[in-house]
Amino acid sequence: MVSKKSFTGSVVISGASSGIGEACAIYLDKLGYQVFAGVRSDADGEALKCKTSERLTPIFLDVTNEVSIIAAANRIKATLDSTGLTGLVNNAGIVIAGPLEFLPVADLREQFEINVIGQIAVTQAFLPLLRESQGRIINMSSDNGKVSIPFLGSYCASKFALEALTDALRIELQPWGIAVCIIEPGSVTTPIWKKSISKADNIWNNLPPEARSLYSVFVDSAHKKANELSNNGFPAEVVAKAVAHALTTKRPKIRYVVGLDAKINIWLAKILPDWILDKLIAHYLGIAKNS
Ligand SMILES: NC(=O)c1ccc[n+]([C@@H]2O[C@H](COP(=O)([O-])OP(=O)(O)OC[C@H]3O[C@@H](n4cnc5c(N)ncnc54)[C@H](OP(=O)(O)O)[C@@H]3O)[C@@H](O)[C@H]2O)c1
């Protein structure tokens, strides 16, 4: 539980235009933080400001663009003077879906540019400010950072990579008392589902006929599951509360598994032999062996 007292630190959140990032921005603003909300358009910044206090400052931040990252860090440094930064929430992310046999490599690269490389680039830029105040880093992973599933291999790989980077970073930053936490939510109701389904449709429609004849039955079935899950997620505010806990508590947890679905999925992946887990996932997604 996060106490109701007011907090006075400052936090940068990437990908605050919608979903979990937006929920974090609103929640942390309510707790009293000075929130620097990473957005990629003025309209998104204005829309967010309408839902928060005057304190919240939208900041242009494209995690794949070095110039934008450095400009954001410099602007925030100038605003904070010498007080340092209390927290960095690396939340921005996208989902690329499709069968790995045919997934265009450019899409795989985009997935990693945003979900992996971008997170470290932003972290590097803000670490000097975090060091000044023993701030904390909170990385947004997923239960898919622990359990990989078909047709989401690209996304899952990006979150597995983020997990590995976070584990290393956490120990590297111990000498300075900079805590590094990772959040592993299950299915959350946010615009990411609609965006990823439309992106997946676009990729699918441009694949060669061979890909369709081999995979269409399975992809249709996975598509239906994604639609089901998107309608049964939990609210983004639940994740924002976990982020707030990681920022405010004296001893933050290393890992925050958020949602019953994530708890079950990660637990099953830990205890089951791989071949049983494979069968379970294939059955769940309606992928039967062809023979
Ligand atoms: N929703 C879930 O079920 C779920 C579950 C587990 C983990 N997560 C993770 O939670 C994080 C947030 O996802 P969400 O569900 O809240 O999705 P969302 O509503 O689609 O939000 C994604 C955010 O990332 C931003 N973004 C995308 N590309 C960017 C870039 N190059 N630079 C900076 N920002 C960029 C988007 O900004 P624009 O609006 O400008 O595109 C948006 O603000 C992601 O890392 C996701 O993997 C989500």
CSV table of C-alpha atoms and ligand atoms in Angstrom, one decimal:
chain,number,residue,atom,x,y,z
A,1,MET,CA,0.0,0.0,0.0
A,2,VAL,CA,1.2,3.5,-0.8
A,3,SER,CA,0.7,5.9,2.1
A,4,LYS,CA,-1.6,8.9,1.5
A,5,LYS,CA,1.1,11.4,2.5
A,6,SER,CA,2.4,13.9,-0.1
A,7,PHE,CA,5.7,13.3,-1.9
A,8,THR,CA,8.0,16.0,-3.1
A,9,GLY,CA,10.3,14.3,-5.6
A,10,SER,CA,10.5,14.4,-9.3
A,11,VAL,CA,9.8,11.6,-11.8
A,12,VAL,CA,10.3,11.1,-15.5
A,13,ILE,CA,8.0,8.7,-17.3
A,14,SER,CA,8.4,7.6,-20.9
A,15,GLY,CA,5.4,6.8,-23.0
A,16,ALA,CA,2.9,8.8,-20.8
A,17,SER,CA,0.5,9.6,-23.6
A,18,SER,CA,-1.8,6.7,-22.9
A,19,GLY,CA,-2.3,3.5,-21.0
A,20,ILE,CA,0.0,2.6,-18.1
A,21,GLY,CA,2.3,5.6,-18.6
A,22,GLU,CA,-0.6,8.0,-18.5
A,23,ALA,CA,-2.0,6.2,-15.4
A,24,CYS,CA,1.4,6.5,-13.7
A,25,ALA,CA,1.6,10.2,-14.6
A,26,ILE,CA,-1.8,10.9,-13.1
A,27,TYR,CA,-1.3,8.8,-10.0
A,28,LEU,CA,2.2,10.1,-9.2
A,29,ASP,CA,1.0,13.7,-9.8
A,30,LYS,CA,-1.8,13.1,-7.3
A,31,LEU,CA,0.7,11.8,-4.8
A,32,GLY,CA,2.6,15.2,-5.1
A,33,TYR,CA,5.4,14.3,-7.4
A,34,GLN,CA,6.7,16.7,-10.0
A,35,VAL,CA,6.0,14.6,-13.1
A,36,PHE,CA,7.9,15.0,-16.3
A,37,ALA,CA,5.6,13.1,-18.7
A,38,GLY,CA,7.3,11.8,-21.9
A,39,VAL,CA,5.0,12.4,-24.9
A,40,ARG,CA,5.6,12.6,-28.7
A,41,SER,CA,3.1,15.3,-29.6
A,42,ASP,CA,1.9,18.7,-28.2
A,43,ALA,CA,-1.7,17.4,-28.4
A,44,ASP,CA,-0.9,14.4,-26.1
A,45,GLY,CA,0.9,16.7,-23.6
A,46,GLU,CA,-2.0,19.1,-23.5
A,47,ALA,CA,-4.5,16.3,-23.1
A,48,LEU,CA,-2.6,14.9,-20.2
A,49,LYS,CA,-2.3,18.3,-18.5
A,50,CYS,CA,-6.1,18.5,-18.5
A,51,LYS,CA,-6.2,15.5,-16.2
A,52,THR,CA,-3.5,16.5,-13.7
A,53,SER,CA,-2.3,19.4,-11.6
A,54,GLU,CA,-0.4,22.4,-13.0
A,55,ARG,CA,2.8,20.7,-11.7
A,56,LEU,CA,2.9,18.1,-14.5
A,57,THR,CA,5.3,19.0,-17.3
A,58,PRO,CA,4.9,17.2,-20.7
A,59,ILE,CA,8.3,16.6,-22.2
A,60,PHE,CA,9.0,15.5,-25.8
A,61,LEU,CA,10.7,12.2,-25.6
A,62,ASP,CA,11.1,9.7,-28.4
A,63,VAL,CA,13.1,6.8,-26.9
A,64,THR,CA,14.6,5.9,-30.3
A,65,ASN,CA,15.9,9.5,-31.0
A,66,GLU,CA,19.1,10.4,-29.3
A,67,VAL,CA,18.6,14.1,-29.9
A,68,SER,CA,15.2,14.0,-28.3
A,69,ILE,CA,16.6,12.0,-25.3
A,70,ILE,CA,19.5,14.4,-24.7
A,71,ALA,CA,17.2,17.5,-25.1
A,72,ALA,CA,14.7,16.1,-22.6
A,73,ALA,CA,17.5,15.3,-20.1
A,74,ASN,CA,19.0,18.8,-20.4
A,75,ARG,CA,15.7,20.5,-20.1
A,76,ILE,CA,14.8,18.5,-16.9
A,77,LYS,CA,18.3,19.1,-15.5
A,78,ALA,CA,17.8,22.9,-15.9
A,79,THR,CA,14.4,22.8,-14.3
A,80,LEU,CA,15.6,20.7,-11.3
A,81,ASP,CA,18.6,22.8,-10.6
A,82,SER,CA,20.7,20.7,-8.3
A,83,THR,CA,18.1,18.6,-6.6
A,84,GLY,CA,18.4,15.5,-8.8
A,85,LEU,CA,15.8,13.1,-10.0
A,86,THR,CA,13.8,10.8,-7.7
A,87,GLY,CA,12.7,8.3,-10.3
A,88,LEU,CA,12.7,7.2,-13.9
A,89,VAL,CA,9.9,5.0,-15.2
A,90,ASN,CA,11.0,3.4,-18.4
A,91,ASN,CA,7.5,2.5,-19.7
A,92,ALA,CA,7.3,3.3,-23.4
A,93,GLY,CA,6.7,0.2,-25.5
A,94,ILE,CA,5.1,-1.4,-28.5
A,95,VAL,CA,4.0,-4.9,-29.5
A,96,ILE,CA,5.0,-6.5,-32.8
A,97,ALA,CA,3.1,-9.7,-33.6
A,98,GLY,CA,3.5,-12.3,-36.3
A,99,PRO,CA,5.0,-15.7,-37.1
A,100,LEU,CA,8.8,-15.5,-36.7
A,101,GLU,CA,9.4,-17.5,-39.9
A,102,PHE,CA,8.1,-14.5,-41.9
A,103,LEU,CA,8.2,-11.5,-39.6
A,104,PRO,CA,10.0,-8.7,-41.5
A,105,VAL,CA,13.4,-8.1,-39.9
A,106,ALA,CA,12.8,-4.3,-40.0
A,107,ASP,CA,9.8,-4.9,-37.6
A,108,LEU,CA,11.9,-7.0,-35.3
A,109,ARG,CA,14.5,-4.2,-35.2
A,110,GLU,CA,11.8,-1.6,-34.4
A,111,GLN,CA,10.6,-3.8,-31.6
A,112,PHE,CA,14.0,-3.9,-30.0
A,113,GLU,CA,14.9,-0.2,-30.8
A,114,ILE,CA,11.9,0.9,-28.7
A,115,ASN,CA,11.5,-1.8,-26.0
A,116,VAL,CA,15.1,-2.5,-25.3
A,117,ILE,CA,17.8,-0.1,-26.8
A,118,GLY,CA,15.6,2.9,-26.1
A,119,GLN,CA,15.1,2.0,-22.5
A,120,ILE,CA,18.9,1.9,-21.9
A,121,ALA,CA,19.5,5.0,-24.0
A,122,VAL,CA,17.0,6.9,-21.8
A,123,THR,CA,18.5,5.4,-18.6
A,124,GLN,CA,22.0,6.5,-19.6
A,125,ALA,CA,20.9,10.0,-20.2
A,126,PHE,CA,19.1,10.3,-16.8
A,127,LEU,CA,21.6,8.4,-14.6
A,128,PRO,CA,23.7,11.4,-13.6
A,129,LEU,CA,20.5,13.2,-12.3
A,130,LEU,CA,19.4,10.0,-10.5
A,131,ARG,CA,22.8,9.6,-8.9
A,132,GLU,CA,22.5,13.1,-7.4
A,133,SER,CA,19.5,12.0,-5.3
A,134,GLN,CA,19.8,8.2,-5.1
A,135,GLY,CA,16.8,8.1,-7.4
A,136,ARG,CA,15.2,4.8,-8.5
A,137,ILE,CA,14.8,3.2,-11.9
A,138,ILE,CA,11.6,1.3,-12.7
A,139,ASN,CA,11.4,-0.7,-15.9
A,140,MET,CA,8.1,-1.8,-17.4
A,141,SER,CA,8.4,-5.5,-18.4
A,142,SER,CA,5.5,-8.0,-18.6
A,143,ASP,CA,4.7,-11.5,-17.7
A,144,ASN,CA,5.9,-12.0,-21.3
A,145,GLY,CA,9.4,-11.2,-19.9
A,146,LYS,CA,9.3,-14.6,-18.3
A,147,VAL,CA,7.0,-16.6,-20.5
A,148,SER,CA,7.3,-16.5,-24.3
A,149,ILE,CA,4.3,-17.3,-26.5
A,150,PRO,CA,3.9,-18.0,-30.2
A,151,PHE,CA,3.3,-15.1,-32.6
A,152,LEU,CA,4.5,-12.7,-29.9
A,153,GLY,CA,8.1,-13.9,-30.0
A,154,SER,CA,9.4,-10.5,-31.0
A,155,TYR,CA,7.6,-8.8,-28.1
A,156,CYS,CA,8.5,-11.5,-25.6
A,157,ALA,CA,12.2,-11.4,-26.7
A,158,SER,CA,12.3,-7.7,-26.1
A,159,LYS,CA,10.9,-8.1,-22.6
A,160,PHE,CA,13.2,-11.0,-21.8
A,161,ALA,CA,16.1,-8.7,-22.9
A,162,LEU,CA,14.8,-5.9,-20.7
A,163,GLU,CA,14.7,-8.4,-17.8
A,164,ALA,CA,18.3,-9.4,-18.4
A,165,LEU,CA,19.5,-5.7,-18.7
A,166,THR,CA,17.5,-4.8,-15.5
A,167,ASP,CA,19.1,-7.7,-13.6
A,168,ALA,CA,22.6,-6.6,-14.6
A,169,LEU,CA,21.9,-2.8,-14.0
A,170,ARG,CA,20.5,-3.5,-10.6
A,171,ILE,CA,23.8,-4.9,-9.4
A,172,GLU,CA,25.9,-2.4,-11.3
A,173,LEU,CA,24.2,0.5,-9.6
A,174,GLN,CA,24.2,-1.0,-6.0
A,175,PRO,CA,27.4,1.0,-5.1
A,176,TRP,CA,25.4,4.3,-5.4
A,177,GLY,CA,22.3,3.0,-3.7
A,178,ILE,CA,20.2,3.4,-6.9
A,179,ALA,CA,17.5,0.8,-6.7
A,180,VAL,CA,16.4,-0.8,-10.0
A,181,CYS,CA,12.9,-2.4,-10.0
A,182,ILE,CA,11.0,-4.3,-12.7
A,183,ILE,CA,7.3,-4.5,-13.1
A,184,GLU,CA,5.7,-7.6,-14.7
A,185,PRO,CA,2.0,-6.9,-15.4
A,186,GLY,CA,-0.4,-9.4,-16.9
A,187,SER,CA,-3.1,-8.2,-19.3
A,188,VAL,CA,-4.0,-4.5,-18.7
A,189,THR,CA,-6.7,-2.7,-20.6
A,190,THR,CA,-4.9,-0.1,-22.6
A,191,PRO,CA,-4.7,1.1,-26.2
A,192,ILE,CA,-1.7,-1.2,-26.8
A,193,TRP,CA,-4.0,-4.0,-27.8
A,194,LYS,CA,-5.8,-2.1,-30.5
A,195,LYS,CA,-2.6,-0.7,-31.8
A,196,SER,CA,-0.8,-4.0,-31.9
A,197,ILE,CA,-3.7,-5.9,-33.5
A,198,SER,CA,-3.8,-3.2,-36.3
A,199,LYS,CA,0.0,-3.3,-36.7
A,200,ALA,CA,-0.1,-7.2,-36.8
A,201,ASP,CA,-2.9,-7.0,-39.4
A,202,ASN,CA,-0.8,-4.7,-41.5
A,203,ILE,CA,2.3,-7.0,-41.3
A,204,TRP,CA,0.1,-10.0,-42.0
A,205,ASN,CA,-1.5,-8.5,-45.0
A,206,ASN,CA,1.9,-7.8,-46.5
A,207,LEU,CA,3.3,-11.3,-46.0
A,208,PRO,CA,3.7,-13.6,-49.0
A,209,PRO,CA,0.9,-16.0,-49.9
A,210,GLU,CA,3.0,-18.9,-48.6
A,211,ALA,CA,2.9,-17.4,-45.1
A,212,ARG,CA,-0.9,-17.1,-45.1
A,213,SER,CA,-1.4,-20.7,-46.3
A,214,LEU,CA,0.9,-22.0,-43.6
A,215,TYR,CA,-0.1,-19.9,-40.7
A,216,SER,CA,-3.6,-18.4,-41.2
A,217,VAL,CA,-5.5,-20.9,-39.0
A,218,PHE,CA,-3.1,-20.4,-36.1
A,219,VAL,CA,-2.8,-16.7,-36.5
A,220,ASP,CA,-6.6,-16.3,-36.6
A,221,SER,CA,-6.8,-18.3,-33.4
A,222,ALA,CA,-4.1,-16.2,-31.7
A,223,HIS,CA,-5.9,-13.0,-33.0
A,224,LYS,CA,-9.2,-14.1,-31.3
A,225,LYS,CA,-7.3,-14.7,-28.0
A,226,ALA,CA,-5.7,-11.3,-28.2
A,227,ASN,CA,-9.2,-9.8,-28.7
A,228,GLU,CA,-10.5,-11.7,-25.7
A,229,LEU,CA,-7.6,-10.7,-23.5
A,230,SER,CA,-7.9,-7.1,-24.5
A,231,ASN,CA,-11.5,-7.0,-23.2
A,232,ASN,CA,-10.6,-8.8,-19.9
A,233,GLY,CA,-7.6,-6.9,-18.7
A,234,PHE,CA,-7.3,-5.0,-15.4
A,235,PRO,CA,-7.1,-1.2,-15.1
A,236,ALA,CA,-3.8,0.5,-15.7
A,237,GLU,CA,-4.1,2.2,-12.3
A,238,VAL,CA,-3.3,-1.1,-10.7
A,239,VAL,CA,0.1,-1.0,-12.4
A,240,ALA,CA,0.5,2.7,-11.4
A,241,LYS,CA,0.1,1.7,-7.8
A,242,ALA,CA,2.9,-0.9,-8.1
A,243,VAL,CA,5.1,1.8,-9.6
A,244,ALA,CA,4.3,4.2,-6.8
A,245,HIS,CA,5.1,1.5,-4.3
A,246,ALA,CA,8.5,0.9,-6.0
A,247,LEU,CA,9.2,4.6,-5.8
A,248,THR,CA,8.0,5.4,-2.3
A,249,THR,CA,8.7,2.4,-0.1
A,250,LYS,CA,11.8,2.3,2.0
A,251,ARG,CA,12.9,-1.1,0.6
A,252,PRO,CA,11.4,-1.6,-2.9
A,253,LYS,CA,10.9,-5.1,-4.2
A,254,ILE,CA,13.1,-6.2,-7.1
A,255,ARG,CA,10.2,-7.6,-9.1
A,256,TYR,CA,6.5,-6.5,-9.0
A,257,VAL,CA,4.3,-9.2,-10.6
A,258,VAL,CA,1.0,-7.4,-11.2
A,259,GLY,CA,-2.3,-9.2,-11.7
A,260,LEU,CA,-3.5,-12.7,-11.0
A,261,ASP,CA,-2.9,-13.8,-14.6
A,262,ALA,CA,0.7,-12.7,-14.5
A,263,LYS,CA,1.2,-14.5,-11.1
A,264,ILE,CA,-0.2,-17.7,-12.5
A,265,ASN,CA,1.7,-17.6,-15.8
A,266,ILE,CA,5.0,-16.9,-14.2
A,267,TRP,CA,4.5,-19.5,-11.5
A,268,LEU,CA,3.5,-22.2,-14.1
A,269,ALA,CA,6.6,-21.3,-16.2
A,270,LYS,CA,8.7,-21.8,-13.1
A,271,ILE,CA,7.3,-25.1,-12.0
A,272,LEU,CA,6.3,-26.9,-15.2
A,273,PRO,CA,8.7,-28.9,-17.4
A,274,ASP,CA,9.2,-27.0,-20.7
A,275,TRP,CA,7.3,-29.7,-22.8
A,276,ILE,CA,4.2,-29.5,-20.6
A,277,LEU,CA,4.3,-25.7,-20.7
A,278,ASP,CA,4.6,-25.8,-24.5
A,279,LYS,CA,1.6,-28.1,-24.7
A,280,LEU,CA,-0.5,-25.9,-22.4
A,281,ILE,CA,0.4,-22.7,-24.4
A,282,ALA,CA,-0.3,-24.4,-27.8
A,283,HIS,CA,-3.6,-25.7,-26.5
A,284,TYR,CA,-4.6,-22.3,-25.1
A,285,LEU,CA,-3.9,-20.7,-28.4
A,286,GLY,CA,-5.5,-23.4,-30.4
A,287,ILE,CA,-2.3,-24.5,-32.1
A,288,ALA,CA,-2.6,-28.2,-32.9
A,289,LYS,CA,0.2,-30.3,-34.4
A,290,ASN,CA,-0.3,-30.8,-38.2
A,291,SER,CA,-0.3,-34.5,-39.1
B,1,LIG,N1,-1.3,-3.4,-21.7
B,1,LIG,C1,-0.8,-4.5,-21.3
B,1,LIG,O1,-1.5,-5.5,-21.2
B,1,LIG,C2,0.7,-4.6,-20.8
B,1,LIG,C3,1.1,-5.7,-20.1
B,1,LIG,C4,2.4,-5.9,-19.7
B,1,LIG,C5,3.3,-4.9,-20.0
B,1,LIG,N2,2.9,-3.8,-20.7
B,1,LIG,C6,3.9,-2.8,-21.0
B,1,LIG,O2,3.5,-1.5,-20.5
B,1,LIG,C7,4.1,-0.5,-21.3
B,1,LIG,C8,3.0,0.5,-21.7
B,1,LIG,O3,2.1,-0.1,-22.5
B,1,LIG,P1,0.5,0.3,-22.5
B,1,LIG,O4,-0.2,-1.0,-22.5
B,1,LIG,O5,0.3,1.4,-21.6
B,1,LIG,O6,0.5,0.7,-24.1
B,1,LIG,P2,0.1,2.1,-24.8
B,1,LIG,O7,-1.2,2.7,-24.2
B,1,LIG,O8,0.1,1.8,-26.2
B,1,LIG,O9,1.3,3.1,-24.4
B,1,LIG,C9,2.5,2.9,-25.0
B,1,LIG,C10,3.3,4.2,-24.8
B,1,LIG,O10,4.6,4.1,-25.4
B,1,LIG,C11,4.8,5.2,-26.2
B,1,LIG,N3,5.8,5.0,-27.2
B,1,LIG,C12,5.7,4.1,-28.3
B,1,LIG,N4,6.8,4.3,-29.1
B,1,LIG,C13,7.6,5.2,-28.5
B,1,LIG,C14,8.8,5.8,-28.7
B,1,LIG,N5,9.6,5.5,-29.8
B,1,LIG,N6,9.3,6.8,-27.9
B,1,LIG,C15,8.6,7.1,-26.8
B,1,LIG,N7,7.4,6.6,-26.5
B,1,LIG,C16,6.9,5.7,-27.3
B,1,LIG,C17,3.4,5.6,-26.8
B,1,LIG,O11,3.5,6.9,-27.3
B,1,LIG,P3,2.6,7.4,-28.6
B,1,LIG,O12,1.2,7.5,-28.1
B,1,LIG,O13,3.3,8.6,-29.0
B,1,LIG,O14,2.8,6.3,-29.6
B,1,LIG,C18,2.6,5.4,-25.6
B,1,LIG,O15,2.6,6.5,-24.8
B,1,LIG,C19,4.8,-1.1,-22.5
B,1,LIG,O16,6.2,-1.3,-22.2
B,1,LIG,C20,4.1,-2.5,-22.5
B,1,LIG,O17,5.0,-3.5,-23.1
B,1,LIG,C21,1.6,-3.6,-21.1
